[in-house]
Each structure stands twice: as structure tokens, then as C-alpha cells.
């Protein structure tokens, strides 16, 4: 038996005014209403939680052995390089905009290297794309359904460095797909523990008997072998899989593309699928999944914040940037906040979504090729739906589930998969509603009605669209009009390196150049690369006693 009590790591109290504001019009990111995250909340029947600690009976899958993989060791070495870096005679004050995983990672590793990061977050909640809020009943609702893979070496190292490995709840090594042709049934790809990669992935494909015929399975397995075993150069040089049957796209890749980038495969660059196959299937435990044991702001973000503060760094909420102010030579003079405060530093980092960066770019920078290429990187809309039912649903798993429906990507019964959200009597389904472009402006009731129609197909014996079976107690709808960048063909060359051509100005975010695309792993790795660039530029940054004009060559990079 695991006893899981109240978490008080983060001072993020629920505020009626905040919920009222975001329910009526959305919480805008960095002051720009066109890129707001809006949430909705409706209660049919209020239920109260007991004041005592939550007791959870569960048996998690043991943590897989990740520490000896090449990627994990490479990530560990990069982490160690910050801790072992020579202590700076003059620590840099690095001002970072955005307290998502990219900004938190940047601040964490700069602090490890002996510098003094100042992390500014526009909103009153940590996490960026993994933000979450607590409602008046004490229940959490999140920006997205977040899965931590074994093939996330930098994220896994981060958990270990913070001493919170036990906060990941590992699930059995499987991928589970709903069967639209057989409502209420599921098809599994089970990865045997006794086989190494990529043989365990090939075995999982060959053993699946519901979704593909034997000829299709054999062609599928042969087709993905190069992606499994190839390196980064191989997958970046290709935008398709040869020899894979069209029905594999219909049965598997549509579900994968909606889960990876919230769009259908006719828009998605197949390079995204190739990279996912390469990352997840070339390691024995690469595709093994874990859920965080509670809400991300408290269970993941706050340990990072506490680490940063323990080393002399600062993290400030409600610090929204209005303008990047420039010196006469085009370098950054300061960040001007919406409250009139001016923040200056030795170096500056923008770790916001790419759409926010583009809105705040100074006019004199917009024609520089490095920044102009960002025009092709556009965030994709996504909707996250939470529904609390009046009963415990039986036709579900303690795992992530691929819905294979027209409107839903993946979902999970969080009352099973997550300790903090555990409930033995009622289910809470968290569902990713995607593609969402045609729905992002629709009413929340429309979205819930459409979701219930899809759930009726997934749970034919337990859920009816008219609620004649399981009844909705309450729901939350979280809309993100601009989430991760859309991975469309030919966007890869537009992804920027973390060091910009503007001296002292850097970028971090999953859209910047790193090998894990738009993901939590990509965000964390981008923060490490950003920190590494700043350390490499330390002498230049520390020696600067005033503005220095950039050369024409630099500006045309």
C-alpha cells in the first residue's frame, strides 16, 4: 500500500478570480490574446474530497534499466559538464523568459555551472505546455496528457538529478489501440522483456493479430527496420518509409501522428514518424511509458525551481514581457515588463513558444535570416478534455490508450494511471482532442458533446452520448491555440540553433535545433544546449563592459 498525502511543494493556490478569468475568455500567454490558453469548467454534481490523506493501492511496473544505454550516458555526461565546469570569477546574470521545461532546464543547468539565472514566467503557474490548475473541488486539470518515455534520456537524467525518480509510474511495455471496427475492443503491441531492441519491436509487430494481416506485418517490420537502426543523419535525410503498406498508415500511423504532433499524416512530415521510430525502438525500453504521479507544476516543476533557488537563482511568476528593448547597435538592452519594470542582465534567453517569440521580435531583427526562417514554424492547436464520471469505467487500462477515433488522439483513465488522481469509485478520463483546428473556436459544450459521441464508440456498454449510462459529474476543457510547432515537410531547416546572431541573445524551446522534435525531451535538451552555448560564450559575455556592434557577417548569418 502506498500512502500519498497532500502535496505542498508549490505555493500555487487556487484563485476564484483566475478561474473566472480563464473561463470567460482565456489566459493569454505573454499578453497576446491571440495565443491564449482557455479553460472551461462545469459541474453537474459537486463531490467533496475527504480531508485525510489519499490512500492508493497500486502495483507499478519497476523502473527499467536505462542507465547503461548510450543515449542516457551521453545525456548524463552533458549534465555533468555543467556541474564540473570551472566556477566563474564573475557569475553571469542570465534573464530567461518562460518557465516551461525549456526555460526551467536552461536555468537549472546555468545554476549548476555557477551562474545566476533569473527566470521570468508571464502567468501565475509553472510549466508552460505542462501547466495545470486546481479547481474548487481540489481536482487538477492539465494542459495536455503527458507521457515520459524510456527514450527520453535527458528527462530521465533530470529526474535522477533532482532525486525524484520515484515520481514516475512506469506501465507495462505495450502500445494499446482501440478497434473502431470492434467497439469496446483493443489491440495490443506487447514488447517482450527477454529480447533486445529492435527485435522486441519486431516481435511486437508480428505478434499483433487484430490490426494487420501477416503479409502486412512482415512488410511493416521490414520497412521500419532502417528507421529503427539508422542514425540521426539517416532519418533527417528521408521523408517517407518505402515498402510499408497503405493500410499501415490507416491502422497505425494516423494514431501515431495525432499523438506526436496533433495533426493527421497527410500534413505531418513522415520524418517525424521516422525519428519517433528511431528513438523509441532502437532501445530496449525506449517505447516504455511512465505517467507522472501527480500534477506537473508541483511534482516536476517545483523541484527544479527549488534546485535553482538553492544555487542562488531566481524564479518569478506574473512577470510578463512587453518588449525587448535594444541598444543602438541592435543588441539587447533589457526586457521591459508589462508592469513597467525593466530587467537587465549579462545575457538573455527566450524560452517561450515560437509564436510568442515572433510577436515580440524587434523590427530590426525580423529580416535577419536566422529569425526570418521562423516564419515557417507555427504552433498547432490542441484541446485537452477532462471528464469526471459518476462511476468507475471497466473497459479501460492502467495505461495510455490510442483511440483511433476521428476526433480523439490518445486518452487515459487518470483515476487508474496517476496516484494523485486515483479514485476507486469514479473514472476521470483525460483525452487529447486532435486535430483541433476546426474545433478550437467552438463552444466547450460542443466539444464535450462530440467527445461523448466518440466515447460511446469506445465504451459502448458503459457510455452513451445522451448520458443515459455513465453520467458526467463535471468537466474541464483546456484550449491551446498554439501548442508545439507543426512538423510539416521542409520545416526542419527552419529550426534555429540556440545561439542567435545577436550577441548575448539565445533561444530555448522544443522548436529549436535538437534531435527530439516537439516533446518534453526536446524542451529539456534545448535548455541544456542553450546553457552550453552561454558557457562557451562566457569570456565574451563577462568581458563586455558596454554595447558592442555586431559585424555585418554576423547579422547575415
GROMACS .gro file of N, CA and C in nm, residues 260-314:
model
  165
  260UNK      N    1   0.179   1.236  -3.180
  260UNK     CA    2   0.308   1.304  -3.184
  260UNK      C    3   0.294   1.454  -3.206
  261UNK      N    4   0.204   1.494  -3.295
  261UNK     CA    5   0.201   1.635  -3.335
  261UNK      C    6   0.060   1.691  -3.349
  262UNK      N    7  -0.042   1.614  -3.311
  262UNK     CA    8  -0.181   1.659  -3.308
  262UNK      C    9  -0.237   1.692  -3.447
  263UNK      N   10  -0.176   1.633  -3.552
  263UNK     CA   11  -0.227   1.653  -3.687
  263UNK      C   12  -0.231   1.519  -3.758
  264UNK      N   13  -0.301   1.515  -3.872
  264UNK     CA   14  -0.312   1.392  -3.949
  264UNK      C   15  -0.187   1.371  -4.035
  265UNK      N   16  -0.161   1.248  -4.076
  265UNK     CA   17  -0.038   1.220  -4.151
  265UNK      C   18  -0.030   1.286  -4.287
  266UNK      N   19  -0.143   1.330  -4.344
  266UNK     CA   20  -0.135   1.398  -4.473
  266UNK      C   21  -0.070   1.535  -4.460
  267UNK      N   22  -0.066   1.590  -4.338
  267UNK     CA   23   0.005   1.715  -4.312
  267UNK      C   24   0.143   1.691  -4.253
  268UNK      N   25   0.155   1.588  -4.171
  268UNK     CA   26   0.276   1.563  -4.095
  268UNK      C   27   0.391   1.519  -4.184
  269UNK      N   28   0.510   1.573  -4.156
  269UNK     CA   29   0.629   1.522  -4.222
  269UNK      C   30   0.655   1.381  -4.171
  270UNK      N   31   0.670   1.285  -4.264
  270UNK     CA   32   0.697   1.148  -4.222
  270UNK      C   33   0.829   1.138  -4.147
  271UNK      N   34   0.913   1.239  -4.161
  271UNK     CA   35   1.037   1.245  -4.085
  271UNK      C   36   1.009   1.237  -3.935
  272UNK      N   37   0.897   1.295  -3.893
  272UNK     CA   38   0.858   1.291  -3.751
  272UNK      C   39   0.833   1.147  -3.707
  273UNK      N   40   0.763   1.070  -3.791
  273UNK     CA   41   0.739   0.929  -3.760
  273UNK      C   42   0.870   0.852  -3.758
  274UNK      N   43   0.957   0.879  -3.855
  274UNK     CA   44   1.085   0.810  -3.862
  274UNK      C   45   1.169   0.836  -3.738
  275UNK      N   46   1.172   0.961  -3.695
  275UNK     CA   47   1.251   0.995  -3.577
  275UNK      C   48   1.193   0.928  -3.453
  276UNK      N   49   1.060   0.925  -3.444
  276UNK     CA   50   0.997   0.859  -3.329
  276UNK      C   51   1.031   0.710  -3.328
  277UNK      N   52   1.021   0.646  -3.445
  277UNK     CA   53   1.056   0.504  -3.452
  277UNK      C   54   1.202   0.482  -3.416
  278UNK      N   55   1.287   0.571  -3.464
  278UNK     CA   56   1.429   0.559  -3.436
  278UNK      C   57   1.457   0.573  -3.287
  279UNK      N   58   1.397   0.672  -3.224
  279UNK     CA   59   1.421   0.695  -3.082
  279UNK      C   60   1.361   0.585  -2.994
  280UNK      N   61   1.236   0.550  -3.023
  280UNK     CA   62   1.162   0.462  -2.934
  280UNK      C   63   1.197   0.314  -2.952
  281UNK      N   64   1.237   0.275  -3.072
  281UNK     CA   65   1.253   0.133  -3.099
  281UNK      C   66   1.397   0.086  -3.108
  282UNK      N   67   1.493   0.179  -3.108
  282UNK     CA   68   1.632   0.135  -3.114
  282UNK      C   69   1.687   0.101  -2.975
  283UNK      N   70   1.613   0.135  -2.869
  283UNK     CA   71   1.650   0.099  -2.733
  283UNK      C   72   1.546   0.002  -2.677
  284UNK      N   73   1.590  -0.090  -2.598
  284UNK     CA   74   1.502  -0.193  -2.546
  284UNK      C   75   1.382  -0.135  -2.472
  285UNK      N   76   1.405  -0.032  -2.392
  285UNK     CA   77   1.297   0.028  -2.313
  285UNK      C   78   1.255   0.164  -2.369
  286UNK      N   79   1.295   0.192  -2.492
  286UNK     CA   80   1.269   0.325  -2.547
  286UNK      C   81   1.123   0.363  -2.552
  287UNK      N   82   1.035   0.269  -2.589
  287UNK     CA   83   0.893   0.300  -2.602
  287UNK      C   84   0.815   0.270  -2.475
  288UNK      N   85   0.884   0.232  -2.369
  288UNK     CA   86   0.816   0.208  -2.242
  288UNK      C   87   0.770   0.341  -2.184
  289UNK      N   88   0.649   0.343  -2.130
  289UNK     CA   89   0.586   0.469  -2.088
  289UNK      C   90   0.571   0.477  -1.937
  290UNK      N   91   0.578   0.602  -1.890
  290UNK     CA   92   0.552   0.630  -1.749
  290UNK      C   93   0.463   0.754  -1.739
  291UNK      N   94   0.379   0.755  -1.637
  291UNK     CA   95   0.300   0.872  -1.603
  291UNK      C   96   0.363   0.939  -1.481
  292UNK      N   97   0.355   1.071  -1.474
  292UNK     CA   98   0.392   1.140  -1.352
  292UNK      C   99   0.289   1.107  -1.246
  293UNK      N  100   0.331   1.099  -1.120
  293UNK     CA  101   0.240   1.054  -1.014
  293UNK      C  102   0.148   1.164  -0.962
  294UNK      N  103   0.149   1.280  -1.025
  294UNK     CA  104   0.062   1.388  -0.981
  294UNK      C  105   0.070   1.504  -1.079
  295UNK      N  106   0.027   1.621  -1.034
  295UNK     CA  107   0.022   1.737  -1.123
  295UNK      C  108   0.163   1.787  -1.154
  296UNK      N  109   0.192   1.824  -1.279
  296UNK     CA  110   0.328   1.862  -1.318
  296UNK      C  111   0.385   1.985  -1.248
  297UNK      N  112   0.307   2.091  -1.222
  297UNK     CA  113   0.371   2.207  -1.157
  297UNK      C  114   0.433   2.173  -1.021
  298UNK      N  115   0.364   2.093  -0.941
  298UNK     CA  116   0.416   2.060  -0.809
  298UNK      C  117   0.513   1.943  -0.812
  299UNK      N  118   0.483   1.842  -0.892
  299UNK     CA  119   0.560   1.718  -0.884
  299UNK      C  120   0.686   1.719  -0.970
  300UNK      N  121   0.695   1.808  -1.069
  300UNK     CA  122   0.812   1.816  -1.153
  300UNK      C  123   0.874   1.956  -1.155
  301UNK      N  124   0.791   2.058  -1.180
  301UNK     CA  125   0.847   2.192  -1.195
  301UNK      C  126   0.901   2.249  -1.065
  302UNK      N  127   0.830   2.231  -0.954
  302UNK     CA  128   0.876   2.290  -0.828
  302UNK      C  129   1.010   2.233  -0.782
  303UNK      N  130   1.038   2.102  -0.796
  303UNK     CA  131   1.172   2.055  -0.761
  303UNK      C  132   1.282   2.124  -0.841
  304UNK      N  133   1.254   2.156  -0.967
  304UNK     CA  134   1.353   2.228  -1.047
  304UNK      C  135   1.371   2.369  -0.991
  305UNK      N  136   1.259   2.435  -0.960
  305UNK     CA  137   1.265   2.570  -0.904
  305UNK      C  138   1.342   2.571  -0.773
  306UNK      N  139   1.313   2.475  -0.687
  306UNK     CA  140   1.383   2.469  -0.558
  306UNK      C  141   1.533   2.449  -0.578
  307UNK      N  142   1.569   2.369  -0.677
  307UNK     CA  143   1.711   2.347  -0.707
  307UNK      C  144   1.775   2.478  -0.755
  308UNK      N  145   1.707   2.548  -0.844
  308UNK     CA  146   1.760   2.675  -0.896
  308UNK      C  147   1.780   2.775  -0.782
  309UNK      N  148   1.681   2.787  -0.696
  309UNK     CA  149   1.689   2.882  -0.584
  309UNK      C  150   1.797   2.844  -0.485
  310UNK      N  151   1.817   2.714  -0.466
  310UNK     CA  152   1.919   2.669  -0.372
  310UNK      C  153   2.059   2.708  -0.417
  311UNK      N  154   2.075   2.734  -0.546
  311UNK     CA  155   2.206   2.771  -0.601
  311UNK      C  156   2.215   2.921  -0.630
  312UNK      N  157   2.118   2.996  -0.581
  312UNK     CA  158   2.125   3.141  -0.593
  312UNK      C  159   2.048   3.201  -0.709
  313UNK      N  160   1.978   3.119  -0.787
  313UNK     CA  161   1.898   3.171  -0.895
  313UNK      C  162   1.761   3.219  -0.847
  314UNK      N  163   1.688   3.287  -0.935
  314UNK     CA  164   1.556   3.338  -0.901
  314UNK      C  165   1.453   3.289  -1.003
   0.00000   0.00000   0.00000
